[in-house]
PDB file of C-alpha atoms and ligand atoms in Angstrom:
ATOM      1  CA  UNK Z   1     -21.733  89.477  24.349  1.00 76.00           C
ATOM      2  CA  UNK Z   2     -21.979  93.566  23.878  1.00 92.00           C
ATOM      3  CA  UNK Z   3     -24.038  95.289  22.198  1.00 96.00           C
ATOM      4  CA  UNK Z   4     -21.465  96.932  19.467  1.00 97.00           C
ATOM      5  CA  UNK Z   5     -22.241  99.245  16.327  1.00 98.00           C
ATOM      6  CA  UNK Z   6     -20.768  98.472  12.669  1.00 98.00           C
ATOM      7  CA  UNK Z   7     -20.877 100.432   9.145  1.00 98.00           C
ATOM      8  CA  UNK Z   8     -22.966  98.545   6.457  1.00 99.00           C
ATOM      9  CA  UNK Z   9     -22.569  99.656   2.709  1.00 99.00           C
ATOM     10  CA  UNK Z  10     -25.080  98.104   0.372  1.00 99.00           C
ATOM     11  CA  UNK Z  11     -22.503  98.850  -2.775  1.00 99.00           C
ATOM     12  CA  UNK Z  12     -23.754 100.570  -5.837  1.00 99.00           C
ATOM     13  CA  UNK Z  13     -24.161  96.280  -7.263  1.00 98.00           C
ATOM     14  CA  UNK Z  14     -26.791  95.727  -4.352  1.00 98.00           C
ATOM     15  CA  UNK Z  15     -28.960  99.380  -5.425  1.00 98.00           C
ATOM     16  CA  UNK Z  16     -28.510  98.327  -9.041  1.00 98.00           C
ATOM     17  CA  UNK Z  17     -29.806  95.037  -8.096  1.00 98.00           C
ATOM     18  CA  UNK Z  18     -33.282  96.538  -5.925  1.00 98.00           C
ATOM     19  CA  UNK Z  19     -32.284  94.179  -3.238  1.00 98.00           C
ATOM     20  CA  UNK Z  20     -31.881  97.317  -0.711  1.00 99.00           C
ATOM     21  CA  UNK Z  21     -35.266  95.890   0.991  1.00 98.00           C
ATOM     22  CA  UNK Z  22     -33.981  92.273   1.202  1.00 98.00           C
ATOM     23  CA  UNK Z  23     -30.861  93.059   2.764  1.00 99.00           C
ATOM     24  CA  UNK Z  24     -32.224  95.287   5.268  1.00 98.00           C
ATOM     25  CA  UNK Z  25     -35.049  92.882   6.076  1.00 98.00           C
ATOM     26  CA  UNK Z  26     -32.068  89.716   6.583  1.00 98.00           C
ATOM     27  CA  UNK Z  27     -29.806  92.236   9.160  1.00 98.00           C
ATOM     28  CA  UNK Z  28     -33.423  92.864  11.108  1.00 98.00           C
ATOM     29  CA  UNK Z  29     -34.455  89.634  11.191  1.00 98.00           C
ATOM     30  CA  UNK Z  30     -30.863  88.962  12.765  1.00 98.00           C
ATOM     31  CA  UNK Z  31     -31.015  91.397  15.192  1.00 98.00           C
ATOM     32  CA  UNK Z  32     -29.021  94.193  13.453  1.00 98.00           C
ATOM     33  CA  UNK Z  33     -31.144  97.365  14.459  1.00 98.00           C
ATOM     34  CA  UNK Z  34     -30.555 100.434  12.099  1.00 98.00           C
ATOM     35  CA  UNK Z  35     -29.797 103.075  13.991  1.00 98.00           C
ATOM     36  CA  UNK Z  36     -28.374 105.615  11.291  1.00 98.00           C
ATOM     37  CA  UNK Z  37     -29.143 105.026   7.267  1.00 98.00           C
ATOM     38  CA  UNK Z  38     -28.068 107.350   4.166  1.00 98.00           C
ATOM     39  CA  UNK Z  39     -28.002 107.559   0.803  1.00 98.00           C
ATOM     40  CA  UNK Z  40     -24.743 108.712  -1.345  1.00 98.00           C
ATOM     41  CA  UNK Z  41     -23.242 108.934  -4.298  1.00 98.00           C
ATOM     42  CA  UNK Z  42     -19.766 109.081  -2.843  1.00 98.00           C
ATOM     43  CA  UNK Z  43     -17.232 111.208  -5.049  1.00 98.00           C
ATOM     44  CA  UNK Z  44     -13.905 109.623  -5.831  1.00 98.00           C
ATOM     45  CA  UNK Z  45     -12.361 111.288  -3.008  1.00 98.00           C
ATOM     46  CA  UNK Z  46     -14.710 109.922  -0.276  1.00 98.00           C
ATOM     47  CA  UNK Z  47     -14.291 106.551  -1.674  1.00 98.00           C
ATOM     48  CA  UNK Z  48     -10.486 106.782  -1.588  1.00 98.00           C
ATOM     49  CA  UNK Z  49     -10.512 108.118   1.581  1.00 98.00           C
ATOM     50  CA  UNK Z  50     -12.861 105.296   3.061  1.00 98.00           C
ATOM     51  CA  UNK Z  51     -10.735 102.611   1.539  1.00 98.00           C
ATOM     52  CA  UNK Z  52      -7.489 104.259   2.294  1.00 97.00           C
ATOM     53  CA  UNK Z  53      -6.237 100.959   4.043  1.00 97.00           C
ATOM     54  CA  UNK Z  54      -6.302  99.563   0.044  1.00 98.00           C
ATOM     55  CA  UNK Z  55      -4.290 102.315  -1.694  1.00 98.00           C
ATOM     56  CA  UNK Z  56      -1.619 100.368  -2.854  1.00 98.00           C
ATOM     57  CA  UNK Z  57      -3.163  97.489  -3.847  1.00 98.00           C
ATOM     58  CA  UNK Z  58      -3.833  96.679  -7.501  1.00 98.00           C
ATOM     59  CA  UNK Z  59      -7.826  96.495  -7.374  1.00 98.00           C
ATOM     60  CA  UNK Z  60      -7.926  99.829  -5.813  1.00 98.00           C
ATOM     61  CA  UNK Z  61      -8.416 101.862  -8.715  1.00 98.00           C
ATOM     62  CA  UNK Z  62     -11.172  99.785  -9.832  1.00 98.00           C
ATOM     63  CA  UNK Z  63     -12.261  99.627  -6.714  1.00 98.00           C
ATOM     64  CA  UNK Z  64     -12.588 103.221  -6.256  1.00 98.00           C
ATOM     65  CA  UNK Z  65     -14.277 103.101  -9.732  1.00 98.00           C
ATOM     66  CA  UNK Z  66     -16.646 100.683  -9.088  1.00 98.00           C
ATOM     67  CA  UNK Z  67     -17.835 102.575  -5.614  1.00 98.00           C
ATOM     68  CA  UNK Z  68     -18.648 105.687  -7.306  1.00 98.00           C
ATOM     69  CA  UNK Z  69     -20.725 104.641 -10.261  1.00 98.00           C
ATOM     70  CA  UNK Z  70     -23.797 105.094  -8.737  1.00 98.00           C
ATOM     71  CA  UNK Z  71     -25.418 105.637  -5.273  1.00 98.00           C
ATOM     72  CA  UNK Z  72     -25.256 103.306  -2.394  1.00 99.00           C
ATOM     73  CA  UNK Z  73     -27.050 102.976   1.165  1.00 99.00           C
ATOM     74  CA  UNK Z  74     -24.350 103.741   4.134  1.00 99.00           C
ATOM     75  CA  UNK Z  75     -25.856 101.827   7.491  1.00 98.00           C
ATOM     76  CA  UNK Z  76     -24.874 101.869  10.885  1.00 98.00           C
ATOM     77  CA  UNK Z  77     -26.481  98.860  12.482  1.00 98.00           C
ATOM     78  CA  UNK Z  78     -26.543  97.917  16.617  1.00 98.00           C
ATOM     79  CA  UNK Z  79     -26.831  94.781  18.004  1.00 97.00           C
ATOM     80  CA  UNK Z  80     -25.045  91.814  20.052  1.00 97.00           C
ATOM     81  CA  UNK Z  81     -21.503  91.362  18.488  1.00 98.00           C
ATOM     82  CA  UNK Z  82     -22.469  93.626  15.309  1.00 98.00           C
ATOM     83  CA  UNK Z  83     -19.340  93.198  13.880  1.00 98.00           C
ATOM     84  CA  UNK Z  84     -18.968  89.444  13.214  1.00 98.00           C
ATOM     85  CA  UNK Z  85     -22.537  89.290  13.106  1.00 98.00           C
ATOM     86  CA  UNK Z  86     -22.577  91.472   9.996  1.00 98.00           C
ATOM     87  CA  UNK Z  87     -19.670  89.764   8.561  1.00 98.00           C
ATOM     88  CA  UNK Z  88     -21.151  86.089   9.172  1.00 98.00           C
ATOM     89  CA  UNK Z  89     -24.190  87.154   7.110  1.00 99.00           C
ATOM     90  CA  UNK Z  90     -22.354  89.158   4.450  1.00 98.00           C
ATOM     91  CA  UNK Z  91     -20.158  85.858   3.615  1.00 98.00           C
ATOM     92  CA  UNK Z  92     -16.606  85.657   1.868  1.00 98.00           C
ATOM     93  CA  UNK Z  93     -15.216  88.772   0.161  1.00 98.00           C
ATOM     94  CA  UNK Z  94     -15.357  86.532  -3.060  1.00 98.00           C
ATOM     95  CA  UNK Z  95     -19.000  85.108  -3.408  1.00 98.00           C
ATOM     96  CA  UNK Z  96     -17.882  81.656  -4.765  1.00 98.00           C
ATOM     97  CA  UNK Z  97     -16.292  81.381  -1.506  1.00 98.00           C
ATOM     98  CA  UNK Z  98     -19.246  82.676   0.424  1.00 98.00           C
ATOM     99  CA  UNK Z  99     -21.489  80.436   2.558  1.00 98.00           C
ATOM    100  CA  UNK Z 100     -24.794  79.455   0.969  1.00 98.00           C
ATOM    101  CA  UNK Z 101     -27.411  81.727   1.859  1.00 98.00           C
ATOM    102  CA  UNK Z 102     -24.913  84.684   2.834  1.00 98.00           C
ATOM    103  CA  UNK Z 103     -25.442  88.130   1.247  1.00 99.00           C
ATOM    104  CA  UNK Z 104     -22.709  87.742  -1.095  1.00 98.00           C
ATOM    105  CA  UNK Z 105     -23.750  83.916  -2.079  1.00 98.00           C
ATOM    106  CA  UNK Z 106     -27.179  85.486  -2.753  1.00 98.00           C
ATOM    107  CA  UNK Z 107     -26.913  88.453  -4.468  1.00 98.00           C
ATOM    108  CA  UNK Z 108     -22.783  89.328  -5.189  1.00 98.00           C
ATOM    109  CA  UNK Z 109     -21.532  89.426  -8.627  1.00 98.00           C
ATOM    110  CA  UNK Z 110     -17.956  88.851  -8.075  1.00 98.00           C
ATOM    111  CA  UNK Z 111     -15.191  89.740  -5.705  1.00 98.00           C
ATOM    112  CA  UNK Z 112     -15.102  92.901  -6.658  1.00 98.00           C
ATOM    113  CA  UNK Z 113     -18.776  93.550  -7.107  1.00 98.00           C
ATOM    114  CA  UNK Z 114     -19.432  92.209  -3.673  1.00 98.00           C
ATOM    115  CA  UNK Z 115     -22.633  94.122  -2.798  1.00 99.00           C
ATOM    116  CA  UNK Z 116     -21.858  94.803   1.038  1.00 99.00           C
ATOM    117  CA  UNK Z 117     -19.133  96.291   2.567  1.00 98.00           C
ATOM    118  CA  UNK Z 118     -18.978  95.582   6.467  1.00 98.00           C
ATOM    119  CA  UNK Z 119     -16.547  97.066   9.220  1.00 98.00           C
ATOM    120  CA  UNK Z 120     -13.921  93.959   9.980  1.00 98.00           C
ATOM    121  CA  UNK Z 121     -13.237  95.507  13.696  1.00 98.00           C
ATOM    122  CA  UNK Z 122     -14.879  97.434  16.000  1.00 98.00           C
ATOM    123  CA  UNK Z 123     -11.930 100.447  16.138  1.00 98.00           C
ATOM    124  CA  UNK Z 124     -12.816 100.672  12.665  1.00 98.00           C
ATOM    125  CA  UNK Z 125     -16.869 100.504  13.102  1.00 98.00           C
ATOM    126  CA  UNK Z 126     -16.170 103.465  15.006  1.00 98.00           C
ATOM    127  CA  UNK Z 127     -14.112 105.261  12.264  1.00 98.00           C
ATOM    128  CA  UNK Z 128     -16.220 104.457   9.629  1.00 98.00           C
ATOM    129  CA  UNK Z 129     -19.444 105.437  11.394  1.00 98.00           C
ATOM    130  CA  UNK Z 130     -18.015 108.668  12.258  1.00 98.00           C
ATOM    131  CA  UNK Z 131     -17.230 109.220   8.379  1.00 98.00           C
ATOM    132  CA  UNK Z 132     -20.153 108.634   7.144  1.00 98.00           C
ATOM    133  CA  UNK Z 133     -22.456 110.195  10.103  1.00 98.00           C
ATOM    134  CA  UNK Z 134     -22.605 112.847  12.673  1.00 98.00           C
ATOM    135  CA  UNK Z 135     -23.574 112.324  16.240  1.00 96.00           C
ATOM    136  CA  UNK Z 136     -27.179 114.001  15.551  1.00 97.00           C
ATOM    137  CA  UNK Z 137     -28.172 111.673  12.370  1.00 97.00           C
ATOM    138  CA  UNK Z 138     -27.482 108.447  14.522  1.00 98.00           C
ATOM    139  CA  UNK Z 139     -29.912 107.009  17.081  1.00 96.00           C
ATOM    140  CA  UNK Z 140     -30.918 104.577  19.929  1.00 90.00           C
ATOM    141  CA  UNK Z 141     -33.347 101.954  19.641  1.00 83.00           C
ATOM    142  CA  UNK Z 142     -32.939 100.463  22.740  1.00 72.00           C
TER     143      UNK Z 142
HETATM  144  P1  LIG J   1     -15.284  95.234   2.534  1.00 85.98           P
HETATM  145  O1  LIG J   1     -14.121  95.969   3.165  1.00 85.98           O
HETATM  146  O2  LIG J   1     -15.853  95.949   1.339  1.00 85.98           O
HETATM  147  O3  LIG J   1     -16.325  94.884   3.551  1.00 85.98           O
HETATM  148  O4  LIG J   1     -14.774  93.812   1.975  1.00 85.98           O
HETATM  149  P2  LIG J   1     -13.856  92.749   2.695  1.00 85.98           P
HETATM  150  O5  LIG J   1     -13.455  93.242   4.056  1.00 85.98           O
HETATM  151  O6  LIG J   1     -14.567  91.440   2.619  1.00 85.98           O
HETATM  152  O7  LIG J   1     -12.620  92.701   1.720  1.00 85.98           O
HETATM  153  P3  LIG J   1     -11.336  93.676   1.661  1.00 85.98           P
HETATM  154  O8  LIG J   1     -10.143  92.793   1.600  1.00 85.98           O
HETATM  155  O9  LIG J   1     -11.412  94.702   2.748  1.00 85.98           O
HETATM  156  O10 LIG J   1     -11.498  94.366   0.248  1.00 85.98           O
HETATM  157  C1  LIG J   1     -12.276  95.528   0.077  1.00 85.98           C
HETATM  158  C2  LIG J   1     -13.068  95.429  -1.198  1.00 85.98           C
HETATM  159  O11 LIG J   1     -12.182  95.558  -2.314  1.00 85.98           O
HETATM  160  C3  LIG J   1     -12.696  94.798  -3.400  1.00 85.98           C
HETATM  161  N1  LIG J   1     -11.724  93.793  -3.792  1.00 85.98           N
HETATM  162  N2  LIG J   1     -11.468  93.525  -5.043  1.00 85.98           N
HETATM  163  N3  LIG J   1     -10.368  92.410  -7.415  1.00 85.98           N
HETATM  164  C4  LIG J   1      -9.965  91.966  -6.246  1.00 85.98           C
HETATM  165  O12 LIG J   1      -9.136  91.083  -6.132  1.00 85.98           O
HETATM  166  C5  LIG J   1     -10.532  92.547  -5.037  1.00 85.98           C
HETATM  167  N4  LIG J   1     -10.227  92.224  -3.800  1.00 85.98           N
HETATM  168  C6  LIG J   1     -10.987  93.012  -3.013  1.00 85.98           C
HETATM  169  C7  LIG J   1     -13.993  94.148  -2.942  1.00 85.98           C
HETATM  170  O13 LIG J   1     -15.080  95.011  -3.271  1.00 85.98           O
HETATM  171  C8  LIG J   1     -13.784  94.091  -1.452  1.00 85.98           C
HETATM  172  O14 LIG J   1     -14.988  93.944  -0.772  1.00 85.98           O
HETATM  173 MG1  LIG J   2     -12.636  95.166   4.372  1.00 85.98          MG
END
């Protein structure tokens, strides 16, 4: 397997919730290294532009809303097969479909207010990271 980067979100649900600590502790203790980590309040047009893929579907707006109420911690995390990793522990975009003991089982409200948002490819890792960091605010752990 390769060692691949992904984009975590901890949504604004997860800072509301002070879980920040817990959820970076679980993606260490799986062997998701942080090798870039922010804090933002992202404006409405940052948010529409990150979920652009969404636009025309009908929870956009609210999800849009929901993404800007208040700040959350962008991530880019490193390890073997980072992608699926991250989404195997986030869990199912709903959390009454999500796996016991998955991020979303734990600590999601609903399937909107799904605490984590993880990249579903690594084409889009790569996008994502680049929209949320530049070259010099990301680093190697090795
Ligand atoms: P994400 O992109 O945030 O990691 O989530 P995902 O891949 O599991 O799910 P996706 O289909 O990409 O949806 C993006 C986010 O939109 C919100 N959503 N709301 N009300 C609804 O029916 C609905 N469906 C999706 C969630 O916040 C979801 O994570
Ligand atoms: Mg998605």
């Amino acid at each position: 397997m390769a060692i691949e980067r992904t984009l975590s979100i901890i949504k604004p649900d997860g800072v509301e919730k002070n879980v920040i600590g817990k959820i970076i502790a679980r993606f260490e203790e799986e062997g998701l290294t942080p090798v870039g980590i922010r804090m933002a309040h992202l404006a409405k047009h940052e948010a529409e532009g990150f979920y652009a893929v969404h636009k025309e579907r009908p929870f956009f707006g609210e999800l849009v809303e929901f993404m800007t109420r208040g700040p959350v911690v962008v991530m880019a995390l490193e390890g073997e097969d980072a992608v699926a990793k991250n989404r195997e522990i986030m869990g199912a975009t709903n959390p009454a479909e999500a796996a016991e003991g998955t991020l979303r089982a734990l600590y999601a409200t609903d399937i909107g207010e799904n605490t984590v948002h993880g990249s579903d490819s690594a084409e889009n890792a790569a996008i994502e990271i680049k929209y949320f960091f530049s070259d010099v605010q990301l680093f190697s752990r090795g």
